[in-house]
Short mmCIF file of C-alpha atoms and ligand atoms in Angstrom, two decimals:
data_model
loop_
_atom_site.label_atom_id
_atom_site.label_comp_id
_atom_site.label_asym_id
_atom_site.label_seq_id
_atom_site.Cartn_x
_atom_site.Cartn_y
_atom_site.Cartn_z
CA MET A 1 -6.33 7.51 -5.09
CA PRO A 2 -4.48 8.13 -1.80
CA LEU A 3 -1.70 5.76 -0.80
CA ARG A 4 -3.08 3.26 1.72
CA LEU A 5 -1.24 2.25 4.86
CA GLY A 6 -1.31 -1.39 5.88
CA VAL A 7 -0.01 -1.80 9.40
CA ASN A 8 1.82 -5.06 10.06
CA ILE A 9 1.05 -6.13 13.62
CA ASP A 10 3.38 -9.17 13.74
CA HIS A 11 5.61 -7.57 16.34
CA ALA A 12 2.79 -7.18 18.84
CA ALA A 13 2.69 -10.99 18.67
CA THR A 14 6.50 -11.15 18.83
CA LEU A 15 6.35 -9.37 22.17
CA ARG A 16 3.59 -11.66 23.44
CA GLN A 17 5.46 -14.81 22.38
CA ALA A 18 8.67 -13.59 24.04
CA ARG A 19 6.95 -14.06 27.39
CA TYR A 20 4.05 -16.46 26.80
CA ALA A 21 5.02 -18.86 23.99
CA ARG A 22 5.29 -21.66 26.55
CA ASP A 23 2.21 -20.63 28.47
CA PRO A 24 -0.42 -19.88 25.83
CA GLU A 25 -3.32 -20.45 28.24
CA SER A 26 -2.10 -17.94 30.81
CA ALA A 27 -4.71 -15.45 31.98
CA LEU A 28 -1.95 -12.82 32.02
CA ILE A 29 -1.17 -12.94 28.30
CA GLU A 30 -0.33 -9.61 26.68
CA PRO A 31 -0.10 -7.80 24.34
CA ASP A 32 -2.92 -8.97 22.08
CA PRO A 33 -2.14 -8.36 18.39
CA VAL A 34 -5.87 -8.06 17.69
CA ALA A 35 -6.09 -5.19 20.17
CA ALA A 36 -3.10 -3.62 18.42
CA ALA A 37 -4.90 -3.97 15.08
CA LEU A 38 -8.00 -2.22 16.41
CA VAL A 39 -5.91 0.65 17.80
CA ALA A 40 -4.06 0.93 14.47
CA GLU A 41 -7.34 1.08 12.58
CA LYS A 42 -8.68 3.77 14.87
CA ALA A 43 -5.51 5.78 14.25
CA GLY A 44 -6.01 5.61 10.48
CA ALA A 45 -4.62 2.30 9.23
CA ASP A 46 -6.32 1.32 5.99
CA GLY A 47 -5.63 -2.35 6.53
CA ILE A 48 -3.97 -4.84 8.83
CA THR A 49 -1.19 -7.12 7.70
CA ALA A 50 -0.07 -10.26 9.50
CA HIS A 51 2.34 -13.03 8.54
CA LEU A 52 1.50 -16.56 9.60
CA ARG A 53 4.94 -18.13 9.52
CA GLU A 54 5.60 -21.83 9.28
CA ASP A 55 7.37 -21.83 12.65
CA ARG A 56 4.59 -19.70 14.22
CA ARG A 57 7.24 -17.53 15.80
CA HIS A 58 4.87 -14.60 16.27
CA ILE A 59 1.35 -14.71 14.81
CA GLN A 60 -0.59 -17.89 15.73
CA ASP A 61 -3.43 -19.52 13.78
CA ARG A 62 -5.99 -18.25 16.26
CA ASP A 63 -4.78 -14.66 15.81
CA ILE A 64 -5.58 -14.82 12.11
CA PHE A 65 -9.14 -16.02 12.65
CA ARG A 66 -9.70 -13.42 15.38
CA LEU A 67 -8.24 -10.64 13.22
CA LYS A 68 -10.57 -11.50 10.36
CA GLU A 69 -13.55 -11.35 12.72
CA ALA A 70 -12.55 -8.23 14.61
CA ILE A 71 -11.15 -5.73 12.16
CA GLY A 72 -13.23 -3.32 10.15
CA THR A 73 -10.78 -2.57 7.34
CA LYS A 74 -9.15 -5.43 5.48
CA LEU A 75 -6.84 -8.28 6.40
CA ASN A 76 -3.75 -8.88 4.30
CA LEU A 77 -2.37 -12.33 5.12
CA GLU A 78 1.29 -12.75 4.27
CA MET A 79 1.97 -16.41 3.66
CA GLY A 80 4.54 -18.84 2.34
CA ASN A 81 3.33 -21.26 -0.29
CA SER A 82 2.85 -24.38 1.81
CA ALA A 83 -0.15 -26.71 1.97
CA ASP A 84 -0.97 -26.18 5.65
CA ILE A 85 -0.82 -22.38 5.44
CA LEU A 86 -2.89 -22.41 2.26
CA ALA A 87 -5.54 -24.53 3.99
CA ILE A 88 -5.77 -21.92 6.76
CA ALA A 89 -5.95 -19.06 4.27
CA LEU A 90 -8.83 -20.73 2.44
CA LYS A 91 -10.70 -21.10 5.74
CA VAL A 92 -10.03 -17.58 6.97
CA ARG A 93 -10.62 -15.91 3.62
CA PRO A 94 -8.62 -12.75 4.20
CA HIS A 95 -9.31 -9.91 1.79
CA ASP A 96 -5.76 -10.18 0.42
CA ALA A 97 -3.10 -12.87 0.46
CA CYS A 98 0.48 -11.85 -0.20
CA LEU A 99 2.66 -14.79 -1.15
CA VAL A 100 6.16 -14.48 0.26
CA PRO A 101 9.20 -16.73 0.29
CA GLU A 102 9.72 -18.47 3.56
CA ASN A 103 12.85 -19.83 5.09
CA ARG A 104 12.70 -20.97 8.68
CA HIS A 105 16.05 -19.44 9.52
CA GLU A 106 15.34 -15.94 8.30
CA VAL A 107 14.71 -13.31 10.94
CA THR A 108 12.37 -11.62 8.50
CA THR A 109 11.53 -12.07 4.84
CA GLU A 110 14.83 -11.51 3.02
CA GLY A 111 14.50 -11.74 -0.74
CA GLY A 112 11.45 -11.61 -2.92
CA LEU A 113 9.50 -14.61 -4.12
CA ASP A 114 11.04 -16.31 -7.16
CA CYS A 115 8.06 -16.50 -9.51
CA LEU A 116 10.10 -18.14 -12.27
CA ALA A 117 11.63 -20.96 -10.22
CA HIS A 118 8.40 -21.68 -8.31
CA ARG A 119 5.93 -21.12 -11.11
CA ALA A 120 4.57 -24.69 -11.10
CA ALA A 121 3.84 -24.57 -7.36
CA LEU A 122 2.40 -21.05 -7.48
CA VAL A 123 -0.15 -21.70 -10.23
CA PRO A 124 -2.53 -23.93 -8.18
CA THR A 125 -2.13 -21.83 -5.03
CA ILE A 126 -3.00 -18.60 -6.81
CA ARG A 127 -5.95 -20.29 -8.50
CA GLN A 128 -7.36 -21.64 -5.23
CA LEU A 129 -6.96 -18.32 -3.43
CA GLN A 130 -8.68 -16.49 -6.27
CA GLU A 131 -11.48 -19.06 -6.44
CA HIS A 132 -12.12 -18.28 -2.76
CA GLY A 133 -12.45 -14.58 -3.54
CA ILE A 134 -9.05 -13.65 -2.12
CA VAL A 135 -7.04 -10.95 -3.89
CA VAL A 136 -3.54 -12.27 -4.59
CA SER A 137 -0.34 -10.31 -4.32
CA LEU A 138 3.18 -11.58 -4.99
CA PHE A 139 6.05 -10.13 -2.96
CA ILE A 140 8.87 -9.75 -5.47
CA ASP A 141 12.10 -7.88 -6.04
CA PRO A 142 11.91 -5.11 -8.65
CA GLU A 143 13.36 -7.38 -11.32
CA PRO A 144 11.90 -7.21 -14.85
CA ASP A 145 11.83 -11.02 -15.21
CA GLN A 146 10.00 -11.42 -11.90
CA ILE A 147 7.50 -8.70 -12.77
CA ARG A 148 6.74 -10.30 -16.13
CA ALA A 149 6.41 -13.71 -14.44
CA ALA A 150 4.03 -12.25 -11.81
CA ALA A 151 1.86 -10.77 -14.56
CA ASP A 152 1.90 -14.09 -16.39
CA LEU A 153 0.75 -15.89 -13.22
CA GLY A 154 -2.40 -13.75 -13.17
CA ALA A 155 -1.87 -12.11 -9.77
CA GLU A 156 -3.82 -8.88 -9.29
CA TYR A 157 -1.03 -7.20 -7.32
CA ILE A 158 2.66 -7.34 -6.72
CA GLU A 159 4.23 -6.03 -3.56
CA LEU A 160 7.58 -4.56 -4.49
CA HIS A 161 10.25 -5.60 -1.99
CA THR A 162 11.75 -2.36 -0.72
CA GLY A 163 14.34 -4.02 1.53
CA ALA A 164 17.34 -3.51 -0.78
CA PHE A 165 16.37 0.15 -1.21
CA ALA A 166 15.92 0.63 2.55
CA ASN A 167 19.33 -0.86 3.30
CA ALA A 168 21.23 0.86 0.48
CA VAL A 169 23.77 3.56 1.30
CA GLY A 170 25.90 5.84 -0.87
CA ASP A 171 25.70 5.33 -4.62
CA ALA A 172 23.62 2.22 -4.15
CA ARG A 173 20.73 4.32 -2.86
CA PRO A 174 19.72 6.13 -6.10
CA HIS A 175 20.37 2.87 -7.95
CA GLU A 176 17.94 0.93 -5.75
CA LEU A 177 15.35 3.71 -5.94
CA GLN A 178 15.63 3.68 -9.73
CA ARG A 179 15.06 -0.10 -9.76
CA LEU A 180 11.80 0.48 -7.87
CA ILE A 181 10.77 3.29 -10.25
CA ASP A 182 11.51 1.17 -13.33
CA GLY A 183 9.91 -1.90 -11.79
CA ALA A 184 6.73 -0.02 -10.96
CA ALA A 185 6.58 1.45 -14.46
CA LEU A 186 6.94 -2.01 -16.00
CA ALA A 187 4.40 -3.53 -13.63
CA GLY A 188 1.91 -0.74 -14.33
CA SER A 189 2.24 -1.26 -18.07
CA SER A 190 1.86 -5.03 -17.55
CA GLY A 191 -1.56 -4.54 -15.95
CA LEU A 192 -0.41 -5.27 -12.41
CA ARG A 193 -1.45 -3.21 -9.41
CA ILE A 194 1.36 -2.29 -7.06
CA ASN A 195 1.98 -2.28 -3.32
CA ALA A 196 5.35 -1.98 -1.61
CA GLY A 197 6.88 -2.91 1.70
CA HIS A 198 9.72 -4.09 3.89
CA GLY A 199 12.19 -1.90 5.73
CA LEU A 200 10.16 1.27 5.23
CA ASN A 201 10.42 3.86 7.97
CA TYR A 202 9.66 7.49 8.79
CA ASP A 203 12.86 8.67 7.05
CA ASN A 204 12.78 6.72 3.80
CA VAL A 205 9.09 6.51 2.98
CA ARG A 206 8.88 9.90 1.25
CA GLU A 207 11.59 8.80 -1.19
CA LEU A 208 8.95 6.45 -2.60
CA ASP A 209 7.06 9.52 -3.86
CA ALA A 210 9.20 9.02 -6.98
CA VAL A 211 7.84 5.50 -7.55
CA PRO A 212 4.71 5.55 -9.73
CA HIS A 213 1.44 3.64 -9.35
CA LEU A 214 1.78 2.68 -5.68
CA GLU A 215 -1.51 1.83 -3.95
CA GLU A 216 -0.49 0.53 -0.53
CA LEU A 217 2.55 0.36 1.75
CA ASN A 218 2.82 -2.42 4.32
CA ILE A 219 4.87 -1.29 7.28
CA GLY A 220 5.51 -3.04 10.57
CA HIS A 221 8.82 -2.76 12.36
CA ALA A 222 9.27 1.02 12.19
CA ILE A 223 5.73 1.69 13.42
CA MET A 224 5.99 -0.75 16.31
CA ALA A 225 9.45 0.59 17.25
CA ARG A 226 8.15 4.15 17.35
CA ALA A 227 5.06 3.03 19.24
CA LEU A 228 7.26 2.05 22.18
CA PHE A 229 8.02 5.73 22.66
CA THR A 230 4.97 7.58 21.32
CA GLY A 231 2.21 5.02 21.62
CA LEU A 232 0.70 3.14 18.70
CA PRO A 233 -1.98 5.72 17.74
CA ALA A 234 0.62 8.49 17.29
CA ALA A 235 3.02 6.14 15.45
CA VAL A 236 0.30 5.09 12.97
CA ALA A 237 -1.00 8.64 12.55
CA ALA A 238 2.49 9.97 11.77
CA MET A 239 3.04 7.32 9.07
CA LYS A 240 -0.41 7.97 7.66
CA ILE A 241 0.50 11.65 7.20
CA LEU A 242 3.63 10.62 5.26
CA CYS A 243 1.53 8.31 3.06
CA GLY A 244 -0.90 11.16 2.49
CA ALA A 245 1.86 13.19 0.81
CA TYR A 246 2.29 10.62 -1.98
CA PRO A 247 1.51 12.30 -5.31
CA ASP A 248 -1.99 11.38 -6.38
CA GLY A 249 -2.23 9.77 -9.85
CA SER A 250 -5.21 11.93 -10.68
CA ARG A 251 -3.00 15.00 -10.29
CA GLY A 252 -0.97 13.86 -13.27
CA ARG A 253 2.16 12.08 -12.23
N1 LIG B 1 5.71 -6.75 3.44
C1 LIG B 1 6.13 -8.05 3.48
C2 LIG B 1 5.77 -8.94 2.35
C3 LIG B 1 6.84 -8.54 4.60
O1 LIG B 1 7.23 -9.83 4.62
C4 LIG B 1 7.12 -7.67 5.66
C5 LIG B 1 7.84 -8.19 6.87
O2 LIG B 1 7.01 -9.10 7.54
C6 LIG B 1 6.65 -6.34 5.58
C7 LIG B 1 5.98 -5.90 4.45
C8 LIG B 1 6.87 -5.36 6.69
O3 LIG B 1 8.24 -5.12 6.81
P1 LIG B 1 8.77 -4.19 8.00
O4 LIG B 1 8.44 -4.89 9.28
O5 LIG B 1 10.23 -4.09 7.72
O6 LIG B 1 8.05 -2.87 7.89
#
């Protein structure tokens, strides 16, 4: 199975909000994250990812409903575990929901979800999402205890947090890669399906060829940053080629 590319279009909304957050009815509003999603799909994205944050700093509620209507691939909604966001998710019914930790002051998602500490709150959320036909993923660090807890919670997928790997330099780099390799091996043997994301870019993504069982990468910042210079279609297509080089399980990893 080829490695899928989920393109995170949050930063198209970041750019829009930078100018129009205080003037949401303006006829001049741009760019439209839904238009970005459609361009990304046309360039080969296998799915669109968007994070509806509690502070609505980029993606707005309306964007999520419009994305669900407009896109032809699948919508992966990244969401914190709060009642108001859950209510929106149950209305929108994205194909996937990826539960992430959320802290208002973070610039982006920093650590993985703590499935042990928040188990009691996660159980009913996961159940409701699944009852609405939504595939649940838990965004976690490659920690054995977290992986076992995610499996115990009955999530279909985990998304391995690749941020520590992406930021690691020197001796820390092979160490962080090995944590991802070991985490993926444990998750695979625990019956979990595995995505990965955060901090991935055109330089580090091929290092993940060593990590087994990956099905999908969710990548935002690097693609949008490159798109400023090459255009979004070329930026998506270039990342798709890198994903295409991931060793296929059927070729005997
Ligand atoms: N996956 C998850 C769960 C995230 O929270 C983010 C950041 O919104 C990403 C992937 C994409 O990270 P980046 O923008 O660094 O590619």
